[in-house]
Each structure stands twice: as C-alpha cells, then as structure tokens.
Tab-separated table of C-alpha atoms in Angstrom:
chain	number	residue	atom	x	y	z
G	31	MET	CA	111.865	91.785	94.349
G	32	THR	CA	109.845	88.596	93.749
G	33	ASN	CA	107.916	90.280	90.931
G	34	PHE	CA	111.076	90.703	88.796
G	35	ARG	CA	112.787	88.086	86.674
G	36	PRO	CA	116.542	87.805	87.430
G	37	ILE	CA	117.515	89.285	84.045
G	38	ALA	CA	115.826	92.559	85.056
G	39	LEU	CA	118.143	92.836	88.077
G	40	CYS	CA	121.405	92.454	86.106
G	41	ASN	CA	123.734	95.316	85.370
G	42	THR	CA	124.908	96.090	81.842
G	43	VAL	CA	128.246	94.284	82.205
G	44	ALA	CA	126.547	91.035	83.229
G	45	LYS	CA	124.140	91.295	80.281
G	46	VAL	CA	127.010	91.859	77.832
G	47	ILE	CA	128.916	88.843	79.166
G	48	ALA	CA	125.793	86.665	79.064
G	49	LYS	CA	125.216	87.750	75.449
G	50	TYR	CA	128.821	86.916	74.576
G	51	LEU	CA	128.563	83.443	76.114
G	52	ALA	CA	125.258	82.754	74.345
G	53	THR	CA	126.637	83.917	70.986
G	54	ARG	CA	129.716	81.687	71.303
G	55	ARG	CA	127.516	78.617	71.758
G	56	LYS	CA	124.757	79.594	69.305
G	57	ASN	CA	125.892	77.157	66.603
G	58	VAL	CA	126.038	74.244	69.052
G	59	LEU	CA	122.545	74.623	70.528
G	60	PRO	CA	120.595	72.920	67.676
G	61	THR	CA	122.653	69.743	68.186
G	62	ILE	CA	122.040	69.458	71.944
G	63	ILE	CA	118.450	70.742	72.245
G	64	LEU	CA	115.592	68.641	70.890
G	65	GLU	CA	113.353	69.966	68.130
G	66	SER	CA	110.414	69.967	70.538
G	67	GLN	CA	112.019	72.946	72.348
G	68	SER	CA	111.688	75.934	70.021
G	69	ALA	CA	112.965	78.728	72.287
G	70	PHE	CA	116.368	80.392	71.992
G	71	VAL	CA	117.595	78.260	69.057
G	72	ALA	CA	118.414	79.661	65.609
G	73	ASN	CA	115.897	78.901	62.824
G	74	ARG	CA	113.208	77.899	65.337
G	75	LEU	CA	110.248	80.162	65.960
G	76	ILE	CA	107.498	80.309	68.552
G	77	THR	CA	104.976	79.958	65.712
G	78	ASP	CA	106.355	76.478	64.930
G	79	ASN	CA	105.074	75.220	68.272
G	80	VAL	CA	101.796	77.101	67.864
G	81	LEU	CA	101.099	75.499	64.469
G	82	LEU	CA	102.133	72.040	65.697
G	83	SER	CA	99.924	72.480	68.752
G	84	TYR	CA	96.941	73.273	66.509
G	85	GLU	CA	97.517	70.119	64.439
G	86	ILE	CA	97.898	67.926	67.535
G	87	HIS	CA	94.847	69.277	69.351
G	88	HIS	CA	92.819	69.061	66.142
G	89	LEU	CA	93.707	65.347	66.042
G	90	ILE	CA	92.772	64.925	69.713
G	91	LYS	CA	89.451	66.724	69.209
G	92	TYR	CA	88.363	64.413	66.379
G	93	LYS	CA	89.730	61.156	67.792
G	94	LYS	CA	86.259	59.678	68.399
G	95	VAL	CA	86.841	56.009	67.560
G	96	GLY	CA	89.487	53.429	68.345
G	97	ARG	CA	90.571	51.464	71.386
G	98	GLU	CA	93.181	53.986	72.493
G	99	GLY	CA	92.565	57.671	73.112
G	100	TYR	CA	94.962	60.588	73.452
G	101	MET	CA	95.620	63.119	76.173
G	102	SER	CA	97.385	66.465	76.342
G	103	ILE	CA	98.750	67.811	79.635
G	104	LYS	CA	99.550	71.500	79.995
G	105	LEU	CA	102.052	72.159	82.783
G	106	GLY	CA	102.244	75.327	84.815
G	107	MET	CA	105.541	76.034	86.584
G	108	MET	CA	106.045	77.826	89.882
G	109	LYS	CA	108.561	80.667	89.450
G	110	ALA	CA	110.278	78.961	86.532
G	111	TYR	CA	112.906	81.706	86.204
G	112	ASP	CA	114.352	81.587	89.711
G	113	ARG	CA	113.970	77.987	90.889
G	114	ILE	CA	116.604	76.260	88.740
G	115	GLU	CA	119.178	74.475	90.915
G	116	TRP	CA	122.724	75.451	89.943
G	117	THR	CA	123.880	71.902	90.687
G	118	PHE	CA	121.349	70.628	88.144
G	119	LEU	CA	122.546	73.127	85.533
G	120	LYS	CA	126.198	72.219	86.116
G	121	ALA	CA	125.428	68.497	85.927
G	122	MET	CA	123.636	68.994	82.593
G	123	LEU	CA	126.596	70.940	81.156
G	124	LEU	CA	128.992	68.205	82.278
G	125	GLN	CA	126.803	65.537	80.666
G	126	LEU	CA	126.949	67.514	77.406
G	127	ASN	CA	130.778	67.363	77.547
G	128	PHE	CA	131.483	71.088	77.741
G	129	SER	CA	134.946	71.979	79.033
G	130	HIS	CA	135.344	72.762	82.736
G	131	LYS	CA	136.657	76.235	81.905
G	132	TRP	CA	133.544	76.988	79.880
G	133	ILE	CA	131.250	75.587	82.562
G	134	ASN	CA	132.901	77.778	85.182
G	135	LEU	CA	132.249	80.843	83.009
G	136	ILE	CA	128.602	79.839	82.625
G	137	MET	CA	128.159	79.265	86.347
G	138	ASP	CA	129.661	82.670	87.103
G	139	TYR	CA	127.531	84.739	84.762
G	140	VAL	CA	124.349	82.929	83.778
G	141	THR	CA	121.149	84.559	85.030
G	142	SER	CA	118.453	82.507	83.331
G	143	VAL	CA	118.462	79.155	81.644
G	144	SER	CA	116.668	77.294	78.865
G	145	TYR	CA	116.623	73.587	79.471
G	146	SER	CA	115.567	70.379	77.807
G	147	VAL	CA	115.425	67.058	79.676
G	148	LEU	CA	115.165	63.681	77.962
G	149	VAL	CA	114.143	60.767	80.186
G	150	ASN	CA	113.776	57.204	78.963
G	151	GLY	CA	110.500	55.588	79.953
G	152	GLU	CA	107.373	53.812	78.790
G	153	LEU	CA	105.759	56.818	77.125
G	154	GLN	CA	103.859	56.306	73.864
G	155	ARG	CA	104.185	59.284	71.537
G	156	ILE	CA	101.332	60.858	69.579
G	157	SER	CA	101.496	60.423	65.814
G	158	LEU	CA	99.642	62.767	63.468
G	159	GLY	CA	99.573	60.081	60.783
G	160	ALA	CA	101.788	57.766	58.768
G	161	ASN	CA	105.317	59.076	58.129
G	162	THR	CA	104.894	62.081	60.459
G	163	PRO	CA	107.235	62.825	63.381
G	164	THR	CA	105.866	61.636	66.718
G	165	PHE	CA	105.465	63.827	69.784
G	166	SER	CA	105.742	63.248	73.517
G	167	HIS	CA	106.031	66.958	74.378
G	168	LEU	CA	106.238	70.490	73.015
G	169	MET	CA	108.233	73.157	74.845
G	170	PHE	CA	108.878	76.860	74.544
G	171	ALA	CA	111.015	77.883	77.526
G	172	ASP	CA	108.814	76.821	80.475
G	173	ASP	CA	105.539	76.546	78.485
G	174	THR	CA	105.180	72.782	78.233
G	175	LEU	CA	102.674	70.392	76.674
G	176	LEU	CA	103.018	66.679	77.475
G	177	LEU	CA	101.413	64.400	74.890
G	178	GLY	CA	100.626	60.700	74.928
G	179	ARG	CA	98.137	57.851	74.970
G	180	ALA	CA	95.353	58.132	77.517
G	181	SER	CA	96.097	55.258	79.896
G	182	VAL	CA	96.716	54.744	83.593
G	183	THR	CA	100.224	53.439	82.855
G	184	GLU	CA	101.065	56.498	80.771
G	185	ALA	CA	99.769	58.879	83.460
G	186	ALA	CA	101.777	57.076	86.140
G	187	THR	CA	104.919	57.329	83.977
G	188	PHE	CA	104.376	61.054	83.474
G	189	MET	CA	104.036	61.581	87.213
G	190	SER	CA	107.112	59.450	87.933
G	191	ILE	CA	109.190	61.597	85.555
G	192	LEU	CA	107.853	64.849	87.021
G	193	LYS	CA	108.484	63.687	90.600
G	194	GLN	CA	112.109	62.942	89.711
G	195	TYR	CA	112.492	66.173	87.760
G	196	GLU	CA	111.325	68.450	90.595
G	197	PRO	CA	114.054	67.650	93.194
G	198	TRP	CA	116.770	67.435	90.529
G	199	SER	CA	116.057	70.825	88.974
G	200	GLY	CA	114.503	72.756	91.851
G	201	GLU	CA	111.414	73.421	89.707
G	202	LEU	CA	107.901	72.840	91.018
G	203	ILE	CA	104.789	71.984	89.001
G	204	ASN	CA	101.807	74.160	89.875
G	205	PRO	CA	98.712	71.873	89.860
G	206	GLN	CA	96.391	74.896	89.844
G	207	LYS	CA	97.857	76.080	86.527
G	208	SER	CA	98.058	72.590	85.009
G	209	ALA	CA	95.270	70.644	83.295
G	210	VAL	CA	94.646	67.594	81.113
G	211	GLN	CA	92.582	67.340	77.909
G	212	PHE	CA	91.273	64.040	76.488
G	213	SER	CA	90.121	62.903	73.077
G	214	PRO	CA	86.373	62.089	72.869
G	215	ASN	CA	86.912	58.304	72.709
G	216	VAL	CA	88.341	58.148	76.260
G	217	SER	CA	85.786	56.718	78.695
G	218	GLY	CA	84.606	58.630	81.747
G	219	GLU	CA	85.987	55.958	84.081
G	220	LEU	CA	89.466	56.179	82.524
G	221	ARG	CA	89.384	59.987	82.619
G	222	ALA	CA	88.622	59.935	86.342
G	223	ALA	CA	91.455	57.480	87.018
G	224	ILE	CA	93.994	59.546	85.061
G	225	THR	CA	93.034	62.895	86.609
G	226	ASP	CA	93.271	61.273	90.048
G	227	ILE	CA	96.829	60.088	89.313
G	228	LEU	CA	97.918	63.410	87.835
G	229	GLY	CA	96.201	65.529	90.484
G	230	MET	CA	95.051	67.911	87.768
G	231	PRO	CA	91.585	68.953	86.580
G	232	GLU	CA	90.160	67.892	83.218
G	233	VAL	CA	89.365	70.623	80.675
G	234	ALA	CA	87.558	70.595	77.331
G	235	THR	CA	90.392	72.660	75.826
G	236	HIS	CA	93.558	74.172	77.262
G	237	GLY	CA	92.342	77.675	76.571
G	238	LYS	CA	95.573	79.292	75.432
G	239	TYR	CA	99.030	77.996	74.609
G	240	LEU	CA	101.739	80.586	73.932
G	241	GLU	CA	99.064	83.305	74.150
G	242	LEU	CA	96.887	81.870	71.358
G	243	PRO	CA	93.798	79.644	71.764
G	244	THR	CA	94.513	75.931	71.291
G	245	SER	CA	91.277	75.443	69.364
G	246	LEU	CA	89.369	77.691	66.977
G	247	GLY	CA	85.663	77.345	66.210
G	248	ALA	CA	84.136	77.736	62.770
G	249	SER	CA	83.510	81.453	63.355
G	250	LYS	CA	87.026	82.163	64.729
G	251	GLU	CA	85.150	84.276	67.274
G	252	GLU	CA	87.598	83.839	70.163
G	253	ILE	CA	90.713	85.039	68.372
G	254	SER	CA	88.806	87.744	66.454
G	255	SER	CA	87.209	89.235	69.560
G	256	SER	CA	90.517	89.059	71.440
G	257	ILE	CA	92.318	91.127	68.786
G	258	LEU	CA	89.466	93.621	68.443
G	259	ASN	CA	89.208	94.083	72.211
G	260	ARG	CA	92.955	94.719	72.535
G	261	VAL	CA	92.887	97.323	69.756
G	262	LYS	CA	89.812	99.018	71.260
G	263	ALA	CA	91.367	99.042	74.740
G	264	LYS	CA	94.539	100.702	73.438
G	265	VAL	CA	92.554	103.329	71.536
G	266	GLU	CA	90.281	104.082	74.497
G	267	GLY	CA	93.288	104.425	76.787
G	268	TRP	CA	94.909	107.003	74.516
G	269	LYS	CA	91.840	108.967	73.421
G	270	PRO	CA	91.974	111.389	76.394
G	271	ARG	CA	95.574	112.263	75.530
G	272	LEU	CA	95.936	115.069	73.033
G	273	LEU	CA	98.306	113.765	70.397
G	274	SER	CA	99.383	115.663	67.318
G	275	LYS	CA	98.896	114.098	63.889
G	276	VAL	CA	102.531	113.012	63.953
G	277	GLY	CA	102.007	111.419	67.371
G	278	LYS	CA	98.883	109.619	66.148
G	279	GLU	CA	100.742	108.350	63.091
G	280	ILE	CA	103.523	106.875	65.226
G	281	PHE	CA	101.011	105.398	67.700
G	282	ILE	CA	99.017	103.697	64.919
G	283	LYS	CA	102.102	102.322	63.169
G	284	SER	CA	104.104	101.284	66.235
G	285	VAL	CA	101.358	100.095	68.584
G	286	LEU	CA	97.905	99.536	67.097
G	287	GLN	CA	98.891	97.890	63.828
G	288	VAL	CA	101.421	95.651	65.585
G	289	ILE	CA	98.813	93.990	67.840
G	290	PRO	CA	97.522	91.469	65.222
G	291	ASN	CA	101.018	90.545	63.944
G	292	TYR	CA	101.496	87.444	66.098
G	293	PRO	CA	98.221	85.633	65.277
G	294	MET	CA	98.493	86.721	61.631
G	295	GLN	CA	101.666	84.608	61.353
G	296	CYS	CA	99.579	81.499	62.047
G	297	PHE	CA	96.254	81.936	60.258
G	298	LEU	CA	94.330	84.157	57.896
G	299	LEU	CA	92.076	86.537	59.789
G	300	PRO	CA	88.534	86.895	58.403
G	301	LYS	CA	88.166	89.924	56.134
G	302	GLN	CA	85.474	91.402	58.372
G	303	VAL	CA	87.915	91.426	61.308
G	304	CYS	CA	90.511	93.334	59.276
G	305	ASN	CA	87.782	95.749	58.153
G	306	LYS	CA	86.643	96.341	61.753
G	307	ILE	CA	90.204	97.064	62.872
G	308	ASN	CA	90.668	99.420	59.924
G	309	SER	CA	87.425	101.177	60.891
G	310	ILE	CA	88.655	101.657	64.486
G	311	LEU	CA	91.965	103.062	63.244
G	312	THR	CA	90.254	105.341	60.714
G	313	ASN	CA	87.946	106.827	63.341
G	314	TYR	CA	90.864	107.325	65.727
G	315	TRP	CA	92.923	109.061	63.054
G	316	TRP	CA	90.169	111.528	62.147
G	317	GLY	CA	89.128	112.075	65.774
G	318	VAL	CA	85.702	110.434	65.563
G	319	THR	CA	84.022	109.591	68.887
G	320	GLU	CA	80.541	108.425	69.911
G	321	LYS	CA	79.507	112.021	70.566
G	322	LYS	CA	81.477	113.735	67.830
G	323	LYS	CA	81.531	112.923	64.121
G	324	LYS	CA	84.306	114.069	61.821
G	325	ILE	CA	84.701	114.178	58.057
G	326	HIS	CA	87.049	111.578	56.608
G	327	TRP	CA	89.045	113.634	54.138
G	328	ALA	CA	90.667	110.546	52.616
G	329	THR	CA	89.821	106.851	52.481
G	330	TRP	CA	91.762	104.346	54.552
G	331	LYS	CA	92.993	102.745	51.321
G	332	LYS	CA	94.517	106.084	50.339
G	333	LEU	CA	96.144	106.474	53.769
G	334	CYS	CA	97.741	103.037	53.328
G	335	THR	CA	99.676	104.153	50.248
G	336	THR	CA	103.235	105.438	50.579
G	337	LYS	CA	103.961	109.057	51.430
G	338	GLU	CA	105.512	109.471	47.980
G	339	ASN	CA	102.086	108.644	46.533
G	340	GLY	CA	100.143	110.954	48.828
G	341	GLY	CA	99.377	108.511	51.652
G	342	LEU	CA	100.758	108.034	55.162
G	343	GLY	CA	102.272	104.567	54.842
G	344	PHE	CA	99.796	102.789	57.137
G	345	ARG	CA	99.650	99.026	56.680
G	346	ASP	CA	96.864	97.263	54.831
G	347	LEU	CA	96.132	94.517	57.386
G	348	ARG	CA	94.857	92.063	54.794
G	349	LEU	CA	98.026	92.371	52.720
G	350	LEU	CA	100.146	92.233	55.872
G	351	ASN	CA	98.372	89.005	56.879
G	352	LEU	CA	99.091	87.480	53.458
G	353	ALA	CA	102.726	88.598	53.659
G	354	LEU	CA	103.276	87.091	57.134
G	355	LEU	CA	101.688	83.788	56.105
G	356	SER	CA	103.765	83.799	52.916
G	357	LYS	CA	106.863	84.125	55.071
G	358	GLN	CA	105.688	81.109	57.072
G	359	VAL	CA	105.165	79.133	53.857
G	360	TRP	CA	108.596	80.150	52.597
G	361	ARG	CA	110.197	78.772	55.786
G	362	ILE	CA	108.426	75.457	55.200
G	363	ILE	CA	109.630	75.327	51.581
G	364	THR	CA	113.228	76.408	52.189
G	365	ASN	CA	113.728	74.457	55.436
G	366	PRO	CA	112.307	71.002	54.577
G	367	GLN	CA	114.193	69.324	57.450
G	368	GLY	CA	112.452	71.455	60.066
G	369	GLN	CA	109.987	69.698	62.343
G	370	LEU	CA	106.999	71.747	61.161
G	371	ALA	CA	107.865	71.219	57.477
G	372	ARG	CA	108.181	67.444	57.968
G	373	VAL	CA	104.789	67.267	59.681
G	374	TYR	CA	103.024	69.214	56.935
G	375	LYS	CA	104.730	67.236	54.175
G	376	ALA	CA	103.793	63.880	55.712
G	377	ARG	CA	100.205	64.983	56.240
G	378	TYR	CA	99.391	66.964	53.119
G	379	PHE	CA	101.955	66.509	50.311
G	380	LEU	CA	103.879	63.308	51.018
G	381	HIS	CA	104.691	62.536	47.377
G	382	GLY	CA	104.894	66.078	46.035
G	383	THR	CA	105.682	69.667	46.946
G	384	PHE	CA	103.764	72.402	48.709
G	385	TRP	CA	102.781	73.828	45.316
G	386	ASP	CA	100.901	70.591	44.514
G	387	ALA	CA	99.444	70.031	48.003
G	388	GLN	CA	95.756	69.250	48.439
G	389	LEU	CA	93.452	70.389	51.227
G	390	GLY	CA	93.324	66.884	52.686
G	391	THR	CA	90.816	65.245	55.036
G	392	LYS	CA	89.565	67.331	57.969
G	393	PRO	CA	92.376	69.911	57.721
G	394	TYR	CA	92.801	72.475	60.469
G	395	TYR	CA	92.242	76.171	59.802
G	396	THR	CA	95.979	76.903	59.923
G	397	TRP	CA	96.605	74.614	56.926
G	398	ARG	CA	93.653	76.143	55.080
G	399	SER	CA	95.193	79.557	55.713
G	400	LEU	CA	98.579	78.525	54.330
G	401	LEU	CA	96.945	77.131	51.197
G	402	GLN	CA	95.000	80.352	50.662
G	403	VAL	CA	98.236	82.319	50.295
G	404	ARG	CA	99.678	79.852	47.795
G	405	GLU	CA	98.321	81.693	44.752
G	406	PHE	CA	99.400	85.015	46.254
G	407	LEU	CA	102.936	83.663	46.675
G	408	ASN	CA	102.987	81.685	43.436
G	409	ARG	CA	102.771	84.872	41.374
G	410	MET	CA	106.115	86.004	42.794
G	411	VAL	CA	108.051	82.721	42.756
G	412	ASP	CA	109.878	81.034	39.886
G	413	TRP	CA	111.481	77.608	39.932
G	414	SER	CA	115.267	77.449	39.857
G	415	ILE	CA	116.174	74.622	37.478
G	416	GLY	CA	118.406	71.952	39.017
G	417	ASP	CA	117.790	68.244	38.448
G	418	GLU	CA	114.458	69.109	36.710
G	419	LYS	CA	112.779	66.030	38.270
G	420	THR	CA	110.350	67.958	40.466
G	421	ILE	CA	109.376	70.667	37.966
G	422	HIS	CA	106.100	69.996	36.132
G	423	VAL	CA	106.075	71.497	32.654
G	424	TRP	CA	102.444	72.671	32.706
G	425	HIS	CA	101.964	73.503	36.390
G	426	HIS	CA	105.133	75.293	37.534
G	427	ARG	CA	106.600	78.671	36.583
G	428	TRP	CA	110.009	77.778	35.163
G	429	THR	CA	110.616	79.788	31.988
G	430	SER	CA	111.633	83.445	31.976
G	431	TYR	CA	110.764	84.013	28.315
G	432	THR	CA	107.009	84.616	28.720
G	433	TRP	CA	105.004	87.049	30.851
G	434	SER	CA	103.347	84.164	32.713
G	435	HIS	CA	106.656	82.260	33.108
G	436	MET	CA	104.835	79.238	31.615
G	437	PRO	CA	105.380	77.677	28.162
G	438	TYR	CA	103.237	79.002	25.302
G	439	THR	CA	102.747	75.547	23.767
G	440	ALA	CA	99.226	74.146	24.087
G	441	LYS	CA	98.732	71.490	26.754
G	442	PRO	CA	98.417	67.887	25.513
G	443	THR	CA	94.971	66.315	25.525
G	444	THR	CA	96.149	63.511	27.813
G	445	ASN	CA	96.432	63.965	31.573
G	446	GLN	CA	100.091	62.954	31.596
G	447	LYS	CA	102.188	65.223	33.818
G	448	TYR	CA	105.566	65.727	32.200
G	449	THR	CA	108.460	66.796	34.363
G	450	LEU	CA	111.110	68.995	32.808
G	451	SER	CA	113.666	66.173	32.965
G	452	GLU	CA	111.487	64.064	30.629
G	453	LEU	CA	111.751	66.711	27.909
G	454	ILE	CA	115.548	66.577	27.899
G	455	ASP	CA	117.620	63.942	26.148
G	456	ALA	CA	120.046	63.008	28.923
G	457	ASP	CA	122.528	61.412	26.511
G	458	ILE	CA	123.259	64.580	24.547
G	459	GLY	CA	121.944	67.211	26.992
G	460	THR	CA	119.489	68.906	24.611
G	461	TRP	CA	115.705	69.149	24.279
G	462	ASP	CA	113.885	66.006	23.155
G	463	ILE	CA	112.177	67.490	20.095
G	464	ILE	CA	109.819	64.528	19.635
G	465	LYS	CA	108.234	65.044	23.043
C-alpha cells in the first residue's frame, strides 16, 4: 500500500468529482499560486522551471568574484503525496477566502494537493541581472529549489522557515535527498558553516532537477548519453519479442521516438546524437543485430516521409527538435508577461524583440538553442501590423506583396533603422513619399 500514491487508490467516481472541482477553480489558480510554482496551473509548463533553473545555475557556476556568493538548495520530501495535514489544507483554503461550502467539498473529495507557501522573512533573492525577476525558490509540485545569498543568516532563515513548515503541513524534509550548491566565490569556511546549519551535504551540481541535468558541459555528453542509453535499453528489451512490421512501426512511433521529446523542448540536441538515434531505429526496423546483418531497402530519410509519399511517417528527430524549440519560442513571444519571457527579455533583448536579440555575454546553451531556431521560425512568421512602432522596415517580414515578404526597394546607405510608423504621415494616414 505504501508504494502507491493516493490517486491510484481512488475509484472512478472520486476521480470524476476531483476533476470537476479542479476544473471549476482552474481560472482562479493563477491568481493565488505564485509564478515560481509551475505545476497544475494553466499556461505554465514544466519546461519553464527547467529553463529558469539552467539560467540560475549558470549564474551560480560563473559567480567567481564579488563579496557575496549564491547558493542553491535542492529539497527532497519524505512521502510528499500522503503527509499533507488536512488541517493545514483547510487553513490555507480559509486564508484564501473560499466559501465554507466549497471548502467542505474539497475536504470530502481531495486526494492529492498542490501547495504554495509564502513566508515573510529576511531572505535575499537571486537576481539574474538588472530588470530581471528575482527568485527565492522554484517549485514544481514537491520538487523544490531554494535560492539565495550564501550567508549564515540566510541559511538560518531557511532552516527556521522549514522547521515551521514541517509541523504545520505534516511534510518532512529528507536530508539524505537534499543538498546545497555554492557559487565559486564562497569561501570554504563559509561553506562549512552553512552546511552545518542546514544539515545537508555540499555538491558541485545538483545532478538532476525535474529529470534533466542542472548543468551541461561543452560536449553535452551527460544528456546525450542518457537519451541514447534509454533508447538502446528499450530496443534491447523488445528485440527478443517477435513483432510484426505493424507492431514495430507502432513501437517506434509511440515509444522510441517519444523518449527525446522532453529534453528537445529545452535545447537543441547535437546532430550526431540525432543521427545515432536514427541509426538505432533503422537497424531495429530492418532487423539488424550484432550477429545478423540485413539489407536496408530504403533510407531512413525515405521512411520519414508520409505514407502518401511512399514512406512510413516516422519522425525526423532533427526537424522535431526544431519544431519543439520553435513552440517554446512562440510561447515566449506570445506570452510576454510570463516569468520565463520576462527573464529572457531582461537578459537578452531588453530594448527590442526576440527577433532582434543578440547572443549576449556568457549565454547558456538553452538560449543558444532558442536563437538557432530563430531563422527556422522566421521563415514562417509574418508581422501583423498594429501600431507599426516595433516593425523595422528592412529587418522584419511585414509585406505580403513579395515572395520574401520584404520590400523590394534598395536599402539606404546609412545605418538608420526605420520603423514602419516613420514611413507613415500620421496627420493624413498615408505613406510619407519623401521618406
């Protein structure tokens, strides 16, 4: 029984009622749950926290000078899904001013809970730079990162909050699953004092956060080998089973090609990794083993075309990677008030748009990946003319009268960047012919 989460023990009626209650309050959740908690709230994705975590830990890694250092604490919970005190849950709902009738319904049917606790204290948030949002924590359900300045006072405040939180909520922090990471400019003496207060070991990196490594080396070896090993393990586990061609097709599409989807939403995989995965899938499809070679009657590129064109509809992993990253970019562009979008704008294109963004100083690989798909996405995006103040005449696709969606007129010899609004005479609402 202890190996099952409570939701697995519910009957269908309880699940339907829980779904109904959650749906009724779906529109309210963004107003009562902080942006730092990205689970179970509309328009927030797990990848938001992953990308923010990369930016924060990249800052911590390269914080080598300065009087104050940074620290990141990863918390591990003991049985997070069945330790919540019902009195704590009810008290939180009352504090949020829900009606007593609604609270009674929740208390009768709820089987798991997502929570967010805000405690006033002396904590100093981490800033990724001027004009960026500051962070004291990142949360996805019970996966928590606490962030702050590396000081004895800060560590003591963290512990004071956690000691109050445990008896209130019924949760327990697992010291064996928790750890603290410091920036390089934190002295050894201060590190020892902080780890002693926290009762947690120091680590060079947190390993994984939300199932992805918190730091990637130049070779991206850790994430690449992890994906390759998972694909190989799946293939090896199914090789002894005699599947028909139809069975193999479903297995490749539904299982093997889905494995890289999650990391591909955050960064661009090296081409050689995609090629290795394609090679594994090709050999599996044609029945190639170490002891038995088979003829490949069609190239993998051909198999990735649609069935109408003679292929099998397998995914081209490189194109899929570009598509998933493009979707991430589109969320940043169309949801500028989101936490992730505000961080990227403040760091990389404060006075412009994503289309004009520069690589910046010491950018992390995730930002490099998003910039690499810009040209891929730019070919399929046109500007919708509104106030015309952000549309550059020579750099943005805004006209539908040419194949390139750019004006035919030769660029001026000067470096002046005209916006579309400057070419319109506002008084009479027509083109300014002189310009």
